JSON list of C-alpha atoms in Angstrom, two decimals:
[
{"chain": "A", "resi": 13, "resn": "UNK", "atom": "CA", "xyz": [26.36, 10.48, 16.62]},
{"chain": "A", "resi": 14, "resn": "UNK", "atom": "CA", "xyz": [23.18, 7.68, 15.54]},
{"chain": "A", "resi": 15, "resn": "UNK", "atom": "CA", "xyz": [21.15, 9.18, 18.34]},
{"chain": "A", "resi": 16, "resn": "UNK", "atom": "CA", "xyz": [21.21, 13.18, 17.51]},
{"chain": "A", "resi": 17, "resn": "UNK", "atom": "CA", "xyz": [20.93, 12.14, 13.80]},
{"chain": "A", "resi": 18, "resn": "UNK", "atom": "CA", "xyz": [17.59, 10.50, 14.70]},
{"chain": "A", "resi": 19, "resn": "UNK", "atom": "CA", "xyz": [16.62, 12.90, 17.11]},
{"chain": "A", "resi": 20, "resn": "UNK", "atom": "CA", "xyz": [17.31, 15.53, 14.16]},
{"chain": "A", "resi": 21, "resn": "UNK", "atom": "CA", "xyz": [15.56, 13.98, 11.66]},
{"chain": "A", "resi": 22, "resn": "UNK", "atom": "CA", "xyz": [12.11, 13.88, 13.95]},
{"chain": "A", "resi": 23, "resn": "UNK", "atom": "CA", "xyz": [12.38, 16.88, 14.10]},
{"chain": "A", "resi": 24, "resn": "UNK", "atom": "CA", "xyz": [13.09, 17.12, 17.76]},
{"chain": "A", "resi": 25, "resn": "UNK", "atom": "CA", "xyz": [14.52, 20.57, 18.76]},
{"chain": "A", "resi": 26, "resn": "UNK", "atom": "CA", "xyz": [16.89, 21.62, 21.70]},
{"chain": "A", "resi": 27, "resn": "UNK", "atom": "CA", "xyz": [13.88, 22.50, 24.11]},
{"chain": "A", "resi": 28, "resn": "UNK", "atom": "CA", "xyz": [11.86, 19.39, 23.34]},
{"chain": "A", "resi": 29, "resn": "UNK", "atom": "CA", "xyz": [15.31, 17.40, 24.60]},
{"chain": "A", "resi": 30, "resn": "UNK", "atom": "CA", "xyz": [15.36, 18.90, 28.23]},
{"chain": "A", "resi": 31, "resn": "UNK", "atom": "CA", "xyz": [11.09, 18.63, 28.53]},
{"chain": "A", "resi": 32, "resn": "UNK", "atom": "CA", "xyz": [10.39, 15.72, 30.74]},
{"chain": "A", "resi": 33, "resn": "UNK", "atom": "CA", "xyz": [8.86, 11.93, 28.94]},
{"chain": "A", "resi": 34, "resn": "UNK", "atom": "CA", "xyz": [5.73, 12.59, 31.17]},
{"chain": "A", "resi": 35, "resn": "UNK", "atom": "CA", "xyz": [5.16, 16.11, 29.57]},
{"chain": "A", "resi": 36, "resn": "UNK", "atom": "CA", "xyz": [5.18, 15.14, 25.93]},
{"chain": "A", "resi": 37, "resn": "UNK", "atom": "CA", "xyz": [2.91, 14.33, 23.47]},
{"chain": "A", "resi": 38, "resn": "UNK", "atom": "CA", "xyz": [1.30, 11.22, 22.09]},
{"chain": "A", "resi": 39, "resn": "UNK", "atom": "CA", "xyz": [3.16, 11.69, 18.67]},
{"chain": "A", "resi": 40, "resn": "UNK", "atom": "CA", "xyz": [6.37, 13.07, 20.85]},
{"chain": "A", "resi": 41, "resn": "UNK", "atom": "CA", "xyz": [6.53, 9.64, 22.59]},
{"chain": "A", "resi": 42, "resn": "UNK", "atom": "CA", "xyz": [6.43, 8.07, 19.72]},
{"chain": "A", "resi": 43, "resn": "UNK", "atom": "CA", "xyz": [9.23, 9.40, 18.33]},
{"chain": "A", "resi": 44, "resn": "UNK", "atom": "CA", "xyz": [11.13, 9.07, 21.42]},
{"chain": "A", "resi": 45, "resn": "UNK", "atom": "CA", "xyz": [10.79, 5.28, 20.24]},
{"chain": "A", "resi": 46, "resn": "UNK", "atom": "CA", "xyz": [11.65, 4.86, 17.66]},
{"chain": "A", "resi": 47, "resn": "UNK", "atom": "CA", "xyz": [14.81, 6.65, 18.00]},
{"chain": "A", "resi": 48, "resn": "UNK", "atom": "CA", "xyz": [15.56, 4.08, 20.79]},
{"chain": "A", "resi": 49, "resn": "UNK", "atom": "CA", "xyz": [14.74, 1.35, 18.66]},
{"chain": "A", "resi": 50, "resn": "UNK", "atom": "CA", "xyz": [17.03, 2.37, 16.00]},
{"chain": "A", "resi": 51, "resn": "UNK", "atom": "CA", "xyz": [19.68, 4.21, 18.07]},
{"chain": "A", "resi": 52, "resn": "UNK", "atom": "CA", "xyz": [22.00, 1.82, 18.04]},
{"chain": "A", "resi": 53, "resn": "UNK", "atom": "CA", "xyz": [21.77, 0.67, 14.28]},
{"chain": "A", "resi": 54, "resn": "UNK", "atom": "CA", "xyz": [20.24, -3.15, 14.53]},
{"chain": "A", "resi": 55, "resn": "UNK", "atom": "CA", "xyz": [20.37, -5.54, 11.96]},
{"chain": "A", "resi": 56, "resn": "UNK", "atom": "CA", "xyz": [16.17, -6.32, 12.36]},
{"chain": "A", "resi": 57, "resn": "UNK", "atom": "CA", "xyz": [14.12, -4.04, 14.14]},
{"chain": "A", "resi": 58, "resn": "UNK", "atom": "CA", "xyz": [10.41, -4.92, 14.87]},
{"chain": "A", "resi": 59, "resn": "UNK", "atom": "CA", "xyz": [7.96, -2.40, 15.35]},
{"chain": "A", "resi": 60, "resn": "UNK", "atom": "CA", "xyz": [4.68, -2.38, 15.66]},
{"chain": "A", "resi": 61, "resn": "UNK", "atom": "CA", "xyz": [2.44, 1.07, 14.33]},
{"chain": "A", "resi": 62, "resn": "UNK", "atom": "CA", "xyz": [5.80, 2.76, 14.28]},
{"chain": "A", "resi": 63, "resn": "UNK", "atom": "CA", "xyz": [3.56, 5.72, 12.32]},
{"chain": "A", "resi": 64, "resn": "UNK", "atom": "CA", "xyz": [0.42, 6.04, 14.75]},
{"chain": "A", "resi": 65, "resn": "UNK", "atom": "CA", "xyz": [0.94, 10.02, 15.98]},
{"chain": "A", "resi": 66, "resn": "UNK", "atom": "CA", "xyz": [2.62, 11.30, 13.49]},
{"chain": "A", "resi": 67, "resn": "UNK", "atom": "CA", "xyz": [2.18, 14.28, 11.63]},
{"chain": "A", "resi": 68, "resn": "UNK", "atom": "CA", "xyz": [2.88, 14.24, 7.91]},
{"chain": "A", "resi": 69, "resn": "UNK", "atom": "CA", "xyz": [5.90, 15.67, 7.67]},
{"chain": "A", "resi": 70, "resn": "UNK", "atom": "CA", "xyz": [7.74, 13.82, 10.43]},
{"chain": "A", "resi": 71, "resn": "UNK", "atom": "CA", "xyz": [6.36, 11.15, 8.83]},
{"chain": "A", "resi": 72, "resn": "UNK", "atom": "CA", "xyz": [8.08, 10.80, 5.65]},
{"chain": "A", "resi": 73, "resn": "UNK", "atom": "CA", "xyz": [11.17, 11.29, 7.56]},
{"chain": "A", "resi": 74, "resn": "UNK", "atom": "CA", "xyz": [10.74, 8.22, 9.24]},
{"chain": "A", "resi": 75, "resn": "UNK", "atom": "CA", "xyz": [9.89, 6.99, 5.78]},
{"chain": "A", "resi": 76, "resn": "UNK", "atom": "CA", "xyz": [12.77, 8.34, 4.73]},
{"chain": "A", "resi": 77, "resn": "UNK", "atom": "CA", "xyz": [14.73, 6.78, 7.27]},
{"chain": "A", "resi": 78, "resn": "UNK", "atom": "CA", "xyz": [12.91, 3.52, 6.97]},
{"chain": "A", "resi": 79, "resn": "UNK", "atom": "CA", "xyz": [14.28, 3.64, 3.18]},
{"chain": "A", "resi": 80, "resn": "UNK", "atom": "CA", "xyz": [18.08, 4.06, 4.16]},
{"chain": "A", "resi": 81, "resn": "UNK", "atom": "CA", "xyz": [18.01, 1.33, 6.65]},
{"chain": "A", "resi": 82, "resn": "UNK", "atom": "CA", "xyz": [16.54, -0.96, 4.28]},
{"chain": "A", "resi": 83, "resn": "UNK", "atom": "CA", "xyz": [19.35, 0.59, 1.70]},
{"chain": "A", "resi": 84, "resn": "UNK", "atom": "CA", "xyz": [21.90, -0.82, 4.39]},
{"chain": "A", "resi": 85, "resn": "UNK", "atom": "CA", "xyz": [20.76, -3.85, 4.37]},
{"chain": "A", "resi": 86, "resn": "UNK", "atom": "CA", "xyz": [18.73, -4.11, 7.34]},
{"chain": "A", "resi": 87, "resn": "UNK", "atom": "CA", "xyz": [15.45, -5.88, 7.97]},
{"chain": "A", "resi": 88, "resn": "UNK", "atom": "CA", "xyz": [12.75, -4.24, 9.46]},
{"chain": "A", "resi": 89, "resn": "UNK", "atom": "CA", "xyz": [9.85, -5.74, 11.08]},
{"chain": "A", "resi": 90, "resn": "UNK", "atom": "CA", "xyz": [6.87, -4.19, 11.12]},
{"chain": "A", "resi": 91, "resn": "UNK", "atom": "CA", "xyz": [2.57, -4.10, 11.81]},
{"chain": "A", "resi": 92, "resn": "UNK", "atom": "CA", "xyz": [0.40, -1.65, 10.26]},
{"chain": "A", "resi": 93, "resn": "UNK", "atom": "CA", "xyz": [-3.03, -0.51, 9.81]},
{"chain": "A", "resi": 94, "resn": "UNK", "atom": "CA", "xyz": [-2.46, 1.98, 7.04]},
{"chain": "A", "resi": 95, "resn": "UNK", "atom": "CA", "xyz": [-2.25, -0.05, 3.88]},
{"chain": "A", "resi": 96, "resn": "UNK", "atom": "CA", "xyz": [-0.60, 2.65, 1.88]},
{"chain": "A", "resi": 97, "resn": "UNK", "atom": "CA", "xyz": [1.94, 3.06, 4.18]},
{"chain": "A", "resi": 98, "resn": "UNK", "atom": "CA", "xyz": [2.99, -1.15, 3.79]},
{"chain": "A", "resi": 99, "resn": "UNK", "atom": "CA", "xyz": [2.72, -0.61, -0.11]},
{"chain": "A", "resi": 100, "resn": "UNK", "atom": "CA", "xyz": [5.15, 2.60, 0.12]},
{"chain": "A", "resi": 101, "resn": "UNK", "atom": "CA", "xyz": [7.49, 0.91, 2.11]},
{"chain": "A", "resi": 102, "resn": "UNK", "atom": "CA", "xyz": [7.66, -2.98, 2.29]},
{"chain": "A", "resi": 103, "resn": "UNK", "atom": "CA", "xyz": [9.26, -5.58, -0.44]},
{"chain": "A", "resi": 104, "resn": "UNK", "atom": "CA", "xyz": [7.19, -8.60, 1.26]},
{"chain": "A", "resi": 105, "resn": "UNK", "atom": "CA", "xyz": [3.64, -8.64, 2.92]},
{"chain": "A", "resi": 106, "resn": "UNK", "atom": "CA", "xyz": [1.93, -10.97, 5.55]},
{"chain": "A", "resi": 107, "resn": "UNK", "atom": "CA", "xyz": [-1.45, -11.09, 5.81]},
{"chain": "A", "resi": 108, "resn": "UNK", "atom": "CA", "xyz": [-2.75, -12.10, 9.16]},
{"chain": "A", "resi": 109, "resn": "UNK", "atom": "CA", "xyz": [-7.18, -13.29, 8.86]},
{"chain": "A", "resi": 110, "resn": "UNK", "atom": "CA", "xyz": [-8.76, -14.38, 12.82]},
{"chain": "A", "resi": 111, "resn": "UNK", "atom": "CA", "xyz": [-4.87, -14.52, 14.58]},
{"chain": "A", "resi": 112, "resn": "UNK", "atom": "CA", "xyz": [-4.24, -17.40, 11.06]},
{"chain": "A", "resi": 113, "resn": "UNK", "atom": "CA", "xyz": [-1.49, -16.62, 8.22]},
{"chain": "A", "resi": 114, "resn": "UNK", "atom": "CA", "xyz": [-3.16, -16.14, 5.10]},
{"chain": "A", "resi": 115, "resn": "UNK", "atom": "CA", "xyz": [-0.62, -14.23, 2.73]},
{"chain": "A", "resi": 116, "resn": "UNK", "atom": "CA", "xyz": [2.83, -14.07, 2.91]},
{"chain": "A", "resi": 117, "resn": "UNK", "atom": "CA", "xyz": [4.48, -13.17, -0.51]},
{"chain": "A", "resi": 118, "resn": "UNK", "atom": "CA", "xyz": [6.64, -10.13, -2.60]},
{"chain": "A", "resi": 119, "resn": "UNK", "atom": "CA", "xyz": [4.28, -7.05, -2.39]},
{"chain": "A", "resi": 120, "resn": "UNK", "atom": "CA", "xyz": [4.97, -6.99, -5.93]},
{"chain": "A", "resi": 121, "resn": "UNK", "atom": "CA", "xyz": [3.18, -10.48, -6.80]},
{"chain": "A", "resi": 122, "resn": "UNK", "atom": "CA", "xyz": [0.58, -9.71, -4.70]},
{"chain": "A", "resi": 123, "resn": "UNK", "atom": "CA", "xyz": [-0.27, -6.56, -6.62]},
{"chain": "A", "resi": 124, "resn": "UNK", "atom": "CA", "xyz": [0.46, -8.30, -10.18]},
{"chain": "A", "resi": 125, "resn": "UNK", "atom": "CA", "xyz": [-2.73, -10.24, -9.59]},
{"chain": "A", "resi": 126, "resn": "UNK", "atom": "CA", "xyz": [-5.20, -7.27, -8.90]},
{"chain": "A", "resi": 127, "resn": "UNK", "atom": "CA", "xyz": [-7.25, -6.90, -11.54]},
{"chain": "A", "resi": 128, "resn": "UNK", "atom": "CA", "xyz": [-7.56, -2.68, -12.50]},
{"chain": "A", "resi": 129, "resn": "UNK", "atom": "CA", "xyz": [-10.60, -1.09, -13.61]},
{"chain": "A", "resi": 130, "resn": "UNK", "atom": "CA", "xyz": [-10.12, 0.39, -16.95]},
{"chain": "A", "resi": 131, "resn": "UNK", "atom": "CA", "xyz": [-12.13, 3.36, -18.50]},
{"chain": "A", "resi": 132, "resn": "UNK", "atom": "CA", "xyz": [-11.25, 4.27, -21.92]},
{"chain": "A", "resi": 133, "resn": "UNK", "atom": "CA", "xyz": [-13.39, 7.14, -24.18]},
{"chain": "A", "resi": 134, "resn": "UNK", "atom": "CA", "xyz": [-13.78, 5.97, -27.81]},
{"chain": "A", "resi": 135, "resn": "UNK", "atom": "CA", "xyz": [-13.09, 8.73, -30.45]},
{"chain": "A", "resi": 136, "resn": "UNK", "atom": "CA", "xyz": [-13.51, 5.93, -33.60]},
{"chain": "A", "resi": 137, "resn": "UNK", "atom": "CA", "xyz": [-14.29, 1.65, -34.26]},
{"chain": "A", "resi": 138, "resn": "UNK", "atom": "CA", "xyz": [-13.91, 0.04, -30.71]},
{"chain": "A", "resi": 139, "resn": "UNK", "atom": "CA", "xyz": [-11.27, -2.34, -30.48]},
{"chain": "A", "resi": 140, "resn": "UNK", "atom": "CA", "xyz": [-11.39, -6.47, -30.06]},
{"chain": "A", "resi": 141, "resn": "UNK", "atom": "CA", "xyz": [-10.70, -6.58, -26.53]},
{"chain": "A", "resi": 142, "resn": "UNK", "atom": "CA", "xyz": [-12.71, -9.87, -26.37]},
{"chain": "A", "resi": 143, "resn": "UNK", "atom": "CA", "xyz": [-10.25, -13.08, -25.97]},
{"chain": "A", "resi": 144, "resn": "UNK", "atom": "CA", "xyz": [-7.53, -9.83, -24.93]},
{"chain": "A", "resi": 145, "resn": "UNK", "atom": "CA", "xyz": [-5.42, -12.10, -22.16]},
{"chain": "A", "resi": 146, "resn": "UNK", "atom": "CA", "xyz": [-6.01, -10.45, -18.57]},
{"chain": "A", "resi": 147, "resn": "UNK", "atom": "CA", "xyz": [-9.18, -8.67, -20.07]},
{"chain": "A", "resi": 148, "resn": "UNK", "atom": "CA", "xyz": [-12.76, -9.15, -18.17]},
{"chain": "A", "resi": 149, "resn": "UNK", "atom": "CA", "xyz": [-16.17, -8.20, -17.52]},
{"chain": "A", "resi": 150, "resn": "UNK", "atom": "CA", "xyz": [-16.15, -5.76, -21.52]},
{"chain": "A", "resi": 151, "resn": "UNK", "atom": "CA", "xyz": [-18.68, -3.44, -21.32]},
{"chain": "A", "resi": 152, "resn": "UNK", "atom": "CA", "xyz": [-18.86, -1.10, -24.87]},
{"chain": "A", "resi": 153, "resn": "UNK", "atom": "CA", "xyz": [-21.62, 1.41, -24.22]},
{"chain": "A", "resi": 154, "resn": "UNK", "atom": "CA", "xyz": [-21.87, 5.61, -25.50]},
{"chain": "A", "resi": 155, "resn": "UNK", "atom": "CA", "xyz": [-18.74, 5.51, -26.91]},
{"chain": "A", "resi": 156, "resn": "UNK", "atom": "CA", "xyz": [-17.23, 4.94, -23.72]},
{"chain": "A", "resi": 157, "resn": "UNK", "atom": "CA", "xyz": [-15.12, 0.73, -22.83]},
{"chain": "A", "resi": 158, "resn": "UNK", "atom": "CA", "xyz": [-14.77, -0.39, -19.19]},
{"chain": "A", "resi": 159, "resn": "UNK", "atom": "CA", "xyz": [-13.42, -3.48, -17.56]},
{"chain": "A", "resi": 160, "resn": "UNK", "atom": "CA", "xyz": [-10.96, -5.57, -16.04]},
{"chain": "A", "resi": 161, "resn": "UNK", "atom": "CA", "xyz": [-7.45, -5.95, -16.60]},
{"chain": "A", "resi": 162, "resn": "UNK", "atom": "CA", "xyz": [-5.74, -8.44, -14.68]},
{"chain": "A", "resi": 163, "resn": "UNK", "atom": "CA", "xyz": [-1.58, -9.66, -15.20]},
{"chain": "A", "resi": 164, "resn": "UNK", "atom": "CA", "xyz": [0.45, -8.08, -17.70]},
{"chain": "A", "resi": 165, "resn": "UNK", "atom": "CA", "xyz": [-1.38, -5.33, -19.49]},
{"chain": "A", "resi": 166, "resn": "UNK", "atom": "CA", "xyz": [0.88, -5.24, -22.62]},
{"chain": "A", "resi": 167, "resn": "UNK", "atom": "CA", "xyz": [-1.76, -7.60, -24.62]},
{"chain": "A", "resi": 168, "resn": "UNK", "atom": "CA", "xyz": [-4.35, -5.46, -24.06]},
{"chain": "A", "resi": 169, "resn": "UNK", "atom": "CA", "xyz": [-2.10, -2.02, -25.48]},
{"chain": "A", "resi": 170, "resn": "UNK", "atom": "CA", "xyz": [-1.18, -3.99, -28.88]},
{"chain": "A", "resi": 171, "resn": "UNK", "atom": "CA", "xyz": [-5.07, -4.17, -29.01]},
{"chain": "A", "resi": 172, "resn": "UNK", "atom": "CA", "xyz": [-5.94, -0.60, -28.60]},
{"chain": "A", "resi": 173, "resn": "UNK", "atom": "CA", "xyz": [-3.02, 0.09, -30.37]},
{"chain": "A", "resi": 174, "resn": "UNK", "atom": "CA", "xyz": [-4.05, 2.07, -34.27]},
{"chain": "A", "resi": 175, "resn": "UNK", "atom": "CA", "xyz": [-7.63, 3.19, -32.36]},
{"chain": "A", "resi": 176, "resn": "UNK", "atom": "CA", "xyz": [-8.14, 6.18, -31.72]},
{"chain": "A", "resi": 177, "resn": "UNK", "atom": "CA", "xyz": [-8.81, 6.49, -28.31]},
{"chain": "A", "resi": 178, "resn": "UNK", "atom": "CA", "xyz": [-9.27, 10.30, -26.09]},
{"chain": "A", "resi": 179, "resn": "UNK", "atom": "CA", "xyz": [-9.74, 9.40, -22.65]},
{"chain": "A", "resi": 180, "resn": "UNK", "atom": "CA", "xyz": [-7.53, 6.32, -21.29]},
{"chain": "A", "resi": 181, "resn": "UNK", "atom": "CA", "xyz": [-7.71, 5.28, -17.56]},
{"chain": "A", "resi": 182, "resn": "UNK", "atom": "CA", "xyz": [-6.41, 2.04, -15.58]},
{"chain": "A", "resi": 183, "resn": "UNK", "atom": "CA", "xyz": [-6.47, 2.23, -11.62]},
{"chain": "A", "resi": 184, "resn": "UNK", "atom": "CA", "xyz": [-3.02, 0.75, -10.28]},
{"chain": "A", "resi": 185, "resn": "UNK", "atom": "CA", "xyz": [-3.98, -1.71, -7.97]},
{"chain": "A", "resi": 186, "resn": "UNK", "atom": "CA", "xyz": [-3.84, -1.06, -4.41]},
{"chain": "A", "resi": 187, "resn": "UNK", "atom": "CA", "xyz": [-2.97, -2.96, -1.52]},
{"chain": "A", "resi": 188, "resn": "UNK", "atom": "CA", "xyz": [-5.87, -2.54, 0.53]},
{"chain": "A", "resi": 189, "resn": "UNK", "atom": "CA", "xyz": [-7.96, -4.04, -2.26]},
{"chain": "A", "resi": 190, "resn": "UNK", "atom": "CA", "xyz": [-5.66, -7.43, -2.42]},
{"chain": "A", "resi": 191, "resn": "UNK", "atom": "CA", "xyz": [-5.87, -7.11, 1.91]},
{"chain": "A", "resi": 192, "resn": "UNK", "atom": "CA", "xyz": [-9.73, -6.42, 1.25]},
{"chain": "A", "resi": 193, "resn": "UNK", "atom": "CA", "xyz": [-10.48, -9.64, -1.26]},
{"chain": "A", "resi": 194, "resn": "UNK", "atom": "CA", "xyz": [-9.20, -12.28, 1.79]},
{"chain": "A", "resi": 195, "resn": "UNK", "atom": "CA", "xyz": [-12.06, -10.40, 3.01]},
{"chain": "A", "resi": 196, "resn": "UNK", "atom": "CA", "xyz": [-15.12, -10.87, 0.65]},
{"chain": "A", "resi": 197, "resn": "UNK", "atom": "CA", "xyz": [-16.90, -13.28, 2.44]},
{"chain": "A", "resi": 198, "resn": "UNK", "atom": "CA", "xyz": [-17.16, -11.83, 5.10]},
{"chain": "A", "resi": 199, "resn": "UNK", "atom": "CA", "xyz": [-17.90, -8.17, 3.94]},
{"chain": "A", "resi": 200, "resn": "UNK", "atom": "CA", "xyz": [-20.72, -10.57, 1.53]},
{"chain": "A", "resi": 201, "resn": "UNK", "atom": "CA", "xyz": [-19.57, -9.67, -1.89]},
{"chain": "A", "resi": 202, "resn": "UNK", "atom": "CA", "xyz": [-20.77, -12.08, -4.69]},
{"chain": "A", "resi": 203, "resn": "UNK", "atom": "CA", "xyz": [-18.91, -10.29, -7.10]},
{"chain": "A", "resi": 204, "resn": "UNK", "atom": "CA", "xyz": [-15.76, -9.46, -5.66]},
{"chain": "A", "resi": 205, "resn": "UNK", "atom": "CA", "xyz": [-13.43, -7.42, -8.57]},
{"chain": "A", "resi": 206, "resn": "UNK", "atom": "CA", "xyz": [-16.57, -4.93, -8.89]},
{"chain": "A", "resi": 207, "resn": "UNK", "atom": "CA", "xyz": [-17.61, -4.27, -6.02]},
{"chain": "A", "resi": 208, "resn": "UNK", "atom": "CA", "xyz": [-13.30, -3.92, -4.43]},
{"chain": "A", "resi": 209, "resn": "UNK", "atom": "CA", "xyz": [-13.16, -0.05, -5.09]},
{"chain": "A", "resi": 210, "resn": "UNK", "atom": "CA", "xyz": [-16.57, 0.54, -2.28]},
{"chain": "A", "resi": 211, "resn": "UNK", "atom": "CA", "xyz": [-15.30, -1.65, 0.38]},
{"chain": "A", "resi": 212, "resn": "UNK", "atom": "CA", "xyz": [-11.98, -0.35, 0.31]},
{"chain": "A", "resi": 213, "resn": "UNK", "atom": "CA", "xyz": [-14.34, 3.15, 0.80]},
{"chain": "A", "resi": 214, "resn": "UNK", "atom": "CA", "xyz": [-15.83, 1.46, 3.32]},
{"chain": "A", "resi": 215, "resn": "UNK", "atom": "CA", "xyz": [-15.00, -0.83, 5.18]},
{"chain": "A", "resi": 216, "resn": "UNK", "atom": "CA", "xyz": [-11.55, 0.55, 6.79]},
{"chain": "A", "resi": 217, "resn": "UNK", "atom": "CA", "xyz": [-12.21, -0.19, 9.85]},
{"chain": "A", "resi": 218, "resn": "UNK", "atom": "CA", "xyz": [-13.17, -3.34, 10.16]},
{"chain": "A", "resi": 219, "resn": "UNK", "atom": "CA", "xyz": [-9.55, -4.83, 8.43]},
{"chain": "A", "resi": 220, "resn": "UNK", "atom": "CA", "xyz": [-6.81, -5.94, 10.56]},
{"chain": "A", "resi": 221, "resn": "UNK", "atom": "CA", "xyz": [-4.01, -5.29, 10.77]},
{"chain": "A", "resi": 222, "resn": "UNK", "atom": "CA", "xyz": [-1.26, -7.03, 8.23]},
{"chain": "A", "resi": 223, "resn": "UNK", "atom": "CA", "xyz": [1.93, -7.73, 9.51]},
{"chain": "A", "resi": 224, "resn": "UNK", "atom": "CA", "xyz": [5.06, -6.88, 6.98]},
{"chain": "A", "resi": 225, "resn": "UNK", "atom": "CA", "xyz": [8.13, -7.38, 6.45]},
{"chain": "A", "resi": 226, "resn": "UNK", "atom": "CA", "xyz": [10.87, -4.90, 4.62]},
{"chain": "A", "resi": 227, "resn": "UNK", "atom": "CA", "xyz": [14.69, -6.02, 3.90]}
]
């Protein structure tokens, strides 16, 4: 029954199952591998780039399967270059650089230390943000406030409360930025925080895969 459930969720038709595996596409073979790995409901599943070759709809189904495993108390250990996937699925992440383990911690705590870019359009006098915990890189020009925010957002929100603000954007922290921070020296970044977005857009192919633990 478990095998049949996985086959159905990964969109295998009866016709697909009658075909020789040698005739399968890369994505179909990847799905077969997932079924083989999970059909016996293991306590620990070890997967290498498990979503590679899957189309977006099947990826969503696969993520739902992993969510169910986590909810059932199973452990999934996998490696992935798709950092948005890691952020979406995992509780803990291990980052490997040049064969050495450089980080092993909760995804939430790793992201909490990331500086988030803030843009605020004013409709009145600017708030006083100098000295607010977590605020750095503050600039105010032509009614536009930009800064970086680290840690708890509460003190920042208290500082701007009561001021006339027409627009406020606080970019969420992403695992890709945290991951690339471990490569800042190789990427030649003197001011890492301000350069994060550009690096994330241009250096995806340079990053090596993190190993990920999901519980």
